[in-house]
Short mmCIF file of C-alpha atoms and ligand atoms in Angstrom, two decimals:
data_model
loop_
_atom_site.label_atom_id
_atom_site.label_comp_id
_atom_site.label_asym_id
_atom_site.label_seq_id
_atom_site.Cartn_x
_atom_site.Cartn_y
_atom_site.Cartn_z
CA UNK H 530 47.42 -14.58 41.65
CA UNK H 531 43.68 -14.84 42.16
CA UNK H 532 42.34 -16.15 38.74
CA UNK H 533 38.95 -14.38 38.40
CA UNK H 534 37.15 -11.40 39.85
CA UNK H 535 33.69 -12.64 40.40
CA UNK H 536 32.06 -9.26 39.78
CA UNK H 537 33.30 -9.18 36.30
CA UNK H 538 30.61 -11.69 35.27
CA UNK H 539 27.93 -9.31 36.58
CA UNK H 540 28.52 -6.42 34.11
CA UNK H 541 27.49 -6.29 30.46
CA UNK H 542 30.01 -7.66 27.84
CA UNK H 543 31.02 -5.84 24.71
CA UNK H 544 30.96 -7.73 21.46
CA UNK H 545 34.52 -8.77 22.08
CA UNK H 546 35.63 -10.25 25.34
CA UNK H 547 35.88 -7.34 27.73
CA UNK H 548 33.13 -5.60 29.72
CA UNK H 549 31.47 -2.63 28.09
CA UNK H 550 32.11 0.68 29.55
CA UNK H 551 29.95 3.96 29.28
CA UNK H 552 32.12 7.02 29.13
CA UNK H 553 30.66 10.52 29.16
CA UNK H 554 32.40 12.28 26.34
CA UNK H 555 30.04 15.28 25.86
CA UNK H 556 28.01 16.76 28.71
CA UNK H 557 24.91 18.69 28.27
CA UNK H 558 25.37 19.74 24.66
CA UNK H 559 22.55 20.88 22.31
CA UNK H 560 23.85 19.26 19.15
CA UNK H 561 26.37 16.77 17.91
CA UNK H 562 28.12 16.30 14.40
CA UNK H 563 28.54 12.51 14.04
CA UNK H 564 30.46 10.82 11.14
CA UNK H 565 31.56 7.15 10.46
CA UNK H 566 31.31 4.59 7.62
CA UNK H 567 27.63 3.66 6.95
CA UNK H 568 26.19 4.98 10.16
CA UNK H 569 23.08 3.34 11.66
CA UNK H 570 21.02 4.69 14.39
CA UNK H 571 18.86 2.60 16.68
CA UNK H 572 16.17 4.79 18.14
CA UNK H 573 14.39 4.55 21.43
CA UNK H 574 11.63 2.37 20.07
CA UNK H 575 14.18 -0.02 18.52
CA UNK H 576 13.77 1.02 14.94
CA UNK H 577 17.00 1.08 12.90
CA UNK H 578 17.72 4.05 10.53
CA UNK H 579 20.47 4.31 7.98
CA UNK H 580 22.24 7.72 7.78
CA UNK H 581 25.11 7.55 5.34
CA UNK H 582 28.50 8.64 6.65
CA UNK H 583 27.41 11.83 8.36
CA UNK H 584 24.62 13.00 10.61
CA UNK H 585 24.00 16.06 12.67
CA UNK H 586 21.77 15.53 15.76
CA UNK H 587 19.94 18.09 17.74
CA UNK H 588 18.14 17.46 21.08
CA UNK H 589 14.56 18.58 21.02
CA UNK H 590 11.75 18.53 23.52
CA UNK H 591 10.10 15.43 24.90
CA UNK H 592 12.96 13.08 24.60
CA UNK H 593 13.19 13.42 20.89
CA UNK H 594 16.16 14.12 18.50
CA UNK H 595 16.11 16.02 15.13
CA UNK H 596 18.48 14.68 12.42
CA UNK H 597 19.20 18.03 10.90
CA UNK H 598 20.44 16.90 7.53
CA UNK H 599 17.41 14.66 6.81
CA UNK H 600 14.67 16.56 8.74
CA UNK H 601 13.73 13.36 10.72
CA UNK H 602 12.67 13.37 14.29
CA UNK H 603 13.42 10.19 16.26
CA UNK H 604 12.52 9.21 19.85
CA UNK H 605 15.55 8.81 22.24
CA UNK H 606 17.74 7.63 23.45
CA UNK H 607 19.76 7.00 20.19
CA UNK H 608 22.46 4.51 19.75
CA UNK H 609 24.69 5.14 16.78
CA UNK H 610 27.35 2.90 15.29
CA UNK H 611 29.33 2.34 12.02
CA UNK H 612 30.21 -0.76 10.17
CA UNK H 613 33.98 -0.40 10.97
CA UNK H 614 33.49 0.03 14.70
CA UNK H 615 34.58 3.57 15.17
CA UNK H 616 32.45 6.79 15.37
CA UNK H 617 33.57 10.44 15.17
CA UNK H 618 31.74 12.93 17.47
CA UNK H 619 32.62 16.47 16.76
CA UNK H 620 36.35 16.36 16.98
CA UNK H 621 36.82 13.03 18.76
CA UNK H 622 37.16 9.59 17.23
CA UNK H 623 35.98 6.70 19.35
CA UNK H 624 35.87 2.90 19.16
CA UNK H 625 32.57 1.29 19.84
CA UNK H 626 29.28 3.12 19.57
CA UNK H 627 27.67 6.32 20.76
CA UNK H 628 24.64 6.88 22.71
CA UNK H 629 22.75 10.22 22.96
CA UNK H 630 20.53 10.71 26.00
CA UNK H 631 18.23 13.53 26.49
CA UNK H 632 19.23 15.71 29.37
CA UNK H 633 17.44 18.63 30.80
CA UNK H 634 15.02 19.57 27.99
CA UNK H 635 16.89 20.58 24.76
CA UNK H 636 20.17 19.19 25.82
CA UNK H 637 21.71 15.86 25.72
CA UNK H 638 24.65 13.78 27.09
CA UNK H 639 27.00 12.07 24.61
CA UNK H 640 28.18 8.61 25.80
CA UNK H 641 30.77 6.39 24.31
CA UNK H 642 30.13 2.64 24.77
CA UNK H 643 33.47 0.96 24.48
CA UNK H 644 35.04 -2.27 25.61
CA UNK H 645 37.19 -1.73 28.58
CA UNK H 646 40.42 -2.92 26.78
CA UNK H 647 39.77 -0.62 23.82
CA UNK H 648 39.05 2.31 26.19
CA UNK H 649 42.47 1.86 27.91
CA UNK H 650 44.28 2.30 24.62
CA UNK H 651 42.60 5.81 24.50
CA UNK H 652 43.64 6.69 27.96
CA UNK H 653 47.45 6.03 28.20
CA UNK H 654 48.57 8.97 26.04
CA UNK H 655 46.12 11.29 27.65
CA UNK H 656 47.24 10.43 31.24
CA UNK H 657 51.05 9.90 30.71
CA UNK H 658 53.17 9.13 27.57
CA UNK H 659 53.46 5.68 25.98
CA UNK H 660 57.10 6.37 25.44
CA UNK H 661 57.70 6.15 29.13
CA UNK H 662 59.33 2.85 30.26
CA UNK H 663 57.06 -0.09 29.45
CA UNK H 664 56.68 -1.26 33.17
CA UNK H 665 55.43 2.35 34.00
CA UNK H 666 53.03 2.24 31.01
CA UNK H 667 51.77 -1.08 32.23
CA UNK H 668 51.42 0.18 35.92
CA UNK H 669 49.32 3.06 34.53
CA UNK H 670 47.20 0.77 32.46
CA UNK H 671 46.53 -1.62 35.41
CA UNK H 672 45.61 1.35 37.60
CA UNK H 673 43.33 2.82 34.92
CA UNK H 674 41.61 -0.50 34.24
CA UNK H 675 41.04 -1.13 37.95
CA UNK H 676 39.69 2.40 38.51
CA UNK H 677 37.32 2.14 35.44
CA UNK H 678 36.11 -1.37 36.41
CA UNK H 679 35.41 -0.21 40.02
CA UNK H 680 33.47 2.72 38.71
CA UNK H 681 31.57 0.45 36.42
CA UNK H 682 30.50 -1.72 39.35
CA UNK H 683 29.55 1.29 41.51
CA UNK H 684 27.93 3.76 39.07
CA UNK H 685 24.20 4.20 39.25
CA UNK H 686 23.99 6.83 36.41
CA UNK H 687 23.56 6.57 32.67
CA UNK H 688 27.33 6.60 32.36
CA UNK H 689 30.14 4.92 34.46
CA UNK H 690 32.82 7.74 34.32
CA UNK H 691 33.64 11.05 32.62
CA UNK H 692 36.54 11.54 30.12
CA UNK H 693 38.23 14.23 32.11
CA UNK H 694 40.40 14.58 35.26
CA UNK H 695 37.15 14.13 37.25
CA UNK H 696 37.79 10.50 36.53
CA UNK H 697 40.66 9.76 34.05
CA UNK H 698 41.41 11.52 30.86
CA UNK H 699 40.32 9.61 27.79
CA UNK H 700 40.61 10.97 24.15
CA UNK H 701 39.55 7.76 22.17
CA UNK H 702 41.16 6.27 19.16
CA UNK H 703 42.93 9.40 17.96
CA UNK H 704 45.68 9.06 20.60
CA UNK H 705 46.31 5.29 20.57
CA UNK H 706 49.66 3.91 19.44
CA UNK H 707 51.58 0.64 19.40
CA UNK H 708 53.13 1.11 22.77
CA UNK H 709 49.94 1.90 24.56
CA UNK H 710 48.38 -1.16 22.83
CA UNK H 711 51.24 -3.40 23.91
CA UNK H 712 50.84 -2.39 27.61
CA UNK H 713 47.17 -3.04 27.45
CA UNK H 714 47.68 -6.41 25.66
CA UNK H 715 50.44 -7.54 27.97
CA UNK H 716 48.42 -6.78 31.12
CA UNK H 717 45.17 -7.90 29.56
CA UNK H 718 42.31 -8.03 32.13
CA UNK H 719 44.56 -7.53 35.20
CA UNK H 720 43.26 -5.46 38.02
CA UNK H 721 44.28 -4.77 41.57
CA UNK H 722 42.00 -6.10 44.42
CA UNK H 723 41.76 -5.73 48.15
CA UNK H 724 39.95 -8.31 50.18
CA UNK H 725 39.07 -9.73 46.81
CA UNK H 726 37.31 -6.67 45.53
CA UNK H 727 38.63 -4.39 42.63
CA UNK H 728 39.95 -1.23 44.26
CA UNK H 729 39.16 2.41 43.48
CA UNK H 730 42.55 3.07 42.17
CA UNK H 731 43.04 6.75 42.45
CA UNK H 732 46.32 8.21 41.04
CA UNK H 733 47.71 11.63 40.33
CA UNK H 734 50.51 13.26 38.34
CA UNK H 735 53.13 13.91 41.09
CA UNK H 736 52.87 13.46 44.92
CA UNK H 737 55.59 15.94 45.76
CA UNK H 738 57.34 13.52 48.18
CA UNK H 739 54.48 11.60 49.81
CA UNK H 740 50.99 10.39 49.12
CA UNK H 741 47.97 10.58 51.46
CA UNK H 742 45.09 8.42 52.20
CA UNK H 743 41.63 8.84 50.67
CA UNK H 744 40.32 9.00 54.23
CA UNK H 745 42.28 12.22 54.81
CA UNK H 746 41.69 13.88 51.39
CA UNK H 747 38.31 12.62 50.30
CA UNK H 748 36.87 11.40 53.52
CA UNK H 749 36.55 7.93 51.96
CA UNK H 750 37.83 4.87 53.91
CA UNK H 751 39.90 3.14 51.27
CA UNK H 752 42.66 1.45 53.42
CA UNK H 753 44.82 0.52 50.41
CA UNK H 754 45.53 4.24 49.93
CA UNK H 755 47.52 4.62 53.09
CA UNK H 756 50.03 7.52 53.10
CA UNK H 757 53.36 6.43 51.91
CA UNK H 758 56.65 8.31 51.18
CA UNK H 759 57.81 8.52 47.61
CA UNK H 760 61.49 9.20 46.99
CA UNK H 761 61.14 8.92 43.15
CA UNK H 762 59.42 12.01 41.80
CA UNK H 763 61.81 14.58 43.29
CA UNK H 764 63.35 15.41 39.89
CA UNK H 765 60.02 15.48 37.99
CA UNK H 766 59.59 18.73 35.92
CA UNK H 767 56.37 19.35 37.67
CA UNK H 768 57.58 18.76 41.17
CA UNK H 769 57.89 22.29 42.38
CA UNK H 770 55.37 25.09 41.50
CA UNK H 771 54.76 28.75 42.55
CA UNK H 772 51.76 30.85 41.99
CA UNK H 773 51.18 34.39 43.14
CA UNK H 774 47.89 36.12 43.36
CA UNK H 775 46.72 39.71 44.32
CA UNK H 776 44.92 39.74 47.70
CA UNK H 777 41.95 41.52 46.06
CA UNK H 778 41.77 38.92 43.26
CA UNK H 779 41.89 36.09 45.87
CA UNK H 780 39.01 37.77 47.87
CA UNK H 781 36.97 38.05 44.66
CA UNK H 782 37.32 34.40 43.87
CA UNK H 783 36.55 33.16 47.27
CA UNK H 784 33.50 35.45 47.37
CA UNK H 785 32.35 34.08 44.01
CA UNK H 786 32.08 30.67 45.66
CA UNK H 787 29.37 32.07 47.98
CA UNK H 788 31.37 32.77 51.07
CA UNK H 789 31.01 36.19 52.88
CA UNK H 790 34.69 37.29 52.09
CA UNK H 791 35.42 41.01 51.07
CA UNK H 792 39.07 41.17 51.80
CA UNK H 793 41.85 38.71 52.53
CA UNK H 794 44.46 39.86 55.26
CA UNK H 795 45.89 36.40 56.10
CA UNK H 796 45.79 32.87 54.76
CA UNK H 797 46.57 30.37 57.64
CA UNK H 798 46.71 26.64 57.36
CA UNK H 799 44.64 25.01 59.97
CA UNK H 800 44.84 21.22 59.67
CA UNK H 801 47.38 19.18 57.97
CA UNK H 802 47.59 15.49 56.71
CA UNK H 803 50.49 13.38 58.15
CA UNK H 804 52.46 14.10 54.94
CA UNK H 805 51.89 17.85 55.11
CA UNK H 806 49.01 18.48 52.74
CA UNK H 807 46.64 21.19 53.92
CA UNK H 808 43.26 19.94 54.82
CA UNK H 809 41.75 23.21 56.04
CA UNK H 810 42.85 26.73 56.03
CA UNK H 811 41.49 30.10 57.51
CA UNK H 812 40.96 33.02 55.26
CA UNK H 813 41.16 35.99 57.75
CA UNK H 814 39.98 39.50 57.21
CA UNK H 815 39.15 42.13 59.94
CA UNK H 816 36.81 40.65 62.48
CA UNK H 817 36.02 37.69 60.39
CA UNK H 818 37.59 34.19 59.62
CA UNK H 819 36.23 31.95 56.99
CA UNK H 820 37.50 28.27 56.93
CA UNK H 821 37.71 26.29 53.71
CA UNK H 822 39.38 23.07 52.68
CA UNK H 823 42.48 22.90 50.69
CA UNK H 824 40.99 21.10 47.81
CA UNK H 825 38.05 23.71 47.83
CA UNK H 826 40.72 26.39 47.50
CA UNK H 827 42.30 24.65 44.56
CA UNK H 828 38.87 24.32 42.94
CA UNK H 829 38.03 27.99 43.42
CA UNK H 830 41.41 29.35 42.34
CA UNK H 831 42.12 26.78 39.65
CA UNK H 832 43.61 23.34 39.71
CA UNK H 833 46.36 24.33 37.31
CA UNK H 834 47.31 27.32 39.60
CA UNK H 835 47.40 25.83 42.97
CA UNK H 836 48.59 22.45 41.74
CA UNK H 837 48.41 20.59 45.05
CA UNK H 838 47.55 21.22 48.62
CA UNK H 839 51.17 20.58 49.64
CA UNK H 840 52.13 24.17 49.87
CA UNK H 841 53.26 27.11 52.08
CA UNK H 842 51.63 30.55 51.64
CA UNK H 843 53.07 33.98 52.43
CA UNK H 844 51.76 37.46 52.11
CA UNK H 845 54.15 39.39 49.82
CA UNK H 846 53.06 43.16 49.58
CA UNK H 847 49.41 43.20 48.26
CA UNK H 848 49.70 39.61 47.16
CA UNK H 849 49.81 36.08 48.20
CA UNK H 850 52.62 33.74 47.13
CA UNK H 851 51.94 30.01 47.17
CA UNK H 852 54.92 27.59 46.88
CA UNK H 853 54.30 23.87 46.69
CA UNK H 854 55.31 20.57 45.58
CA UNK H 855 53.40 17.89 43.65
CA UNK H 856 50.57 18.03 41.25
CA UNK H 857 47.10 16.53 42.00
CA UNK H 858 45.13 15.33 44.92
CA UNK H 859 48.03 13.01 46.23
CA UNK H 860 46.06 9.82 46.68
CA UNK H 861 47.28 6.39 45.47
CA UNK H 862 49.92 6.12 42.70
CA UNK H 863 52.22 9.03 41.69
CA UNK H 864 52.83 8.90 37.94
CA UNK H 865 56.08 10.52 37.90
CA UNK H 866 57.12 8.13 40.68
CA UNK H 867 55.94 5.18 38.62
CA UNK H 868 58.04 6.43 35.72
CA UNK H 869 61.22 6.75 37.79
CA UNK H 870 60.60 3.31 39.51
CA UNK H 871 60.35 1.70 36.09
CA UNK H 872 63.60 3.42 34.98
CA UNK H 873 65.14 1.87 38.00
CA UNK H 874 64.20 -1.73 37.13
CA UNK H 875 60.97 -2.17 39.08
CA UNK H 876 58.16 -4.17 37.44
CA UNK H 877 54.64 -2.93 37.16
CA UNK H 878 53.52 -5.10 39.96
CA UNK H 879 56.24 -3.79 42.34
CA UNK H 880 55.41 -0.27 41.32
CA UNK H 881 51.69 -0.63 42.10
CA UNK H 882 52.48 -2.53 45.36
CA UNK H 883 54.59 0.48 46.53
CA UNK H 884 51.73 2.84 46.09
CA UNK H 885 48.71 0.65 47.09
CA UNK H 886 48.95 -1.32 50.33
CA UNK H 887 48.04 -4.94 50.68
CA UNK H 888 46.72 -5.35 47.33
CA UNK H 889 46.60 -8.55 45.19
CA UNK H 890 46.32 -8.89 41.26
CA UNK H 891 43.51 -10.62 39.65
CA UNK H 892 42.39 -11.16 36.08
CA UNK H 893 38.91 -10.23 34.80
CA UNK H 894 37.17 -13.15 33.26
ZN1 ZN O 1423 55.89 10.75 44.10
#
């Protein structure tokens, strides 16, 4: 094992031993209700204000924030923390502190500053379930740690990653439990590397029989995400899906994305990946063909409706019926495959090496 990832020393540290991650937990909101024990706010000029156990903050103009319970107005950005290291924002409870950054006039972004290892405890039960076999939970933790750390190194914005499926789902302290904490502790600091660099460890719920490369799906050259067959997820409850939509409704949705479509007569796959995911398809109406990507169709119709681009589509009367396998974009690790591999005795290292090619394991300093 490579002992250290050099890049780890280049990122800010939390008060404990792990790097400090900035996670967007509220996007473009006008106000936030914040609570915690003996809250303190550090304003944009460096002054500290005591706020008791509860404060409601509203974004106003000129990068200022109104504290609505005390009628104070403070210059941003604001950093808010409590004496016991956890802060509630609206319905979420987060370790670390909260930063409020003015965004587009009277709106703000809510960012949780949290140590990487603490963050992971708030990811496990949002992404899978900590009652899964421990080696699968550890594989999930190492994938999530690697992904978050890579985003931390690459991100140029005020935050490193979002708390949704755009990156990985994070719900903070309220979903932590002992099994999640154990998987984090027993893999402390471990990340996957390729050529000595932490990888962008994409993963998804269920591959439907084979994964695909990031080069195919996202046009990103990440050699460690080469397509691989997966014989593990075939009995997953989310393996097969079906969705039917009226032709008129489909035309309306595609038109709402700005494309000149009034009617859909045929939906014809045009270009496939080597594992059979649809890269591009033709939306055909009389005298007109519009080509869109499979992932774009998922975005337009709904990621929970067309669950993957591994589907066949047929016209049935006035409707289109999509039948597919898998759930998610199909790059990197398959979460249900990880679960079944763990049930069959594979270690977290073996599981990850199955889904990511030519990787090594390193430890963040
Ligand atoms: Zn799979």
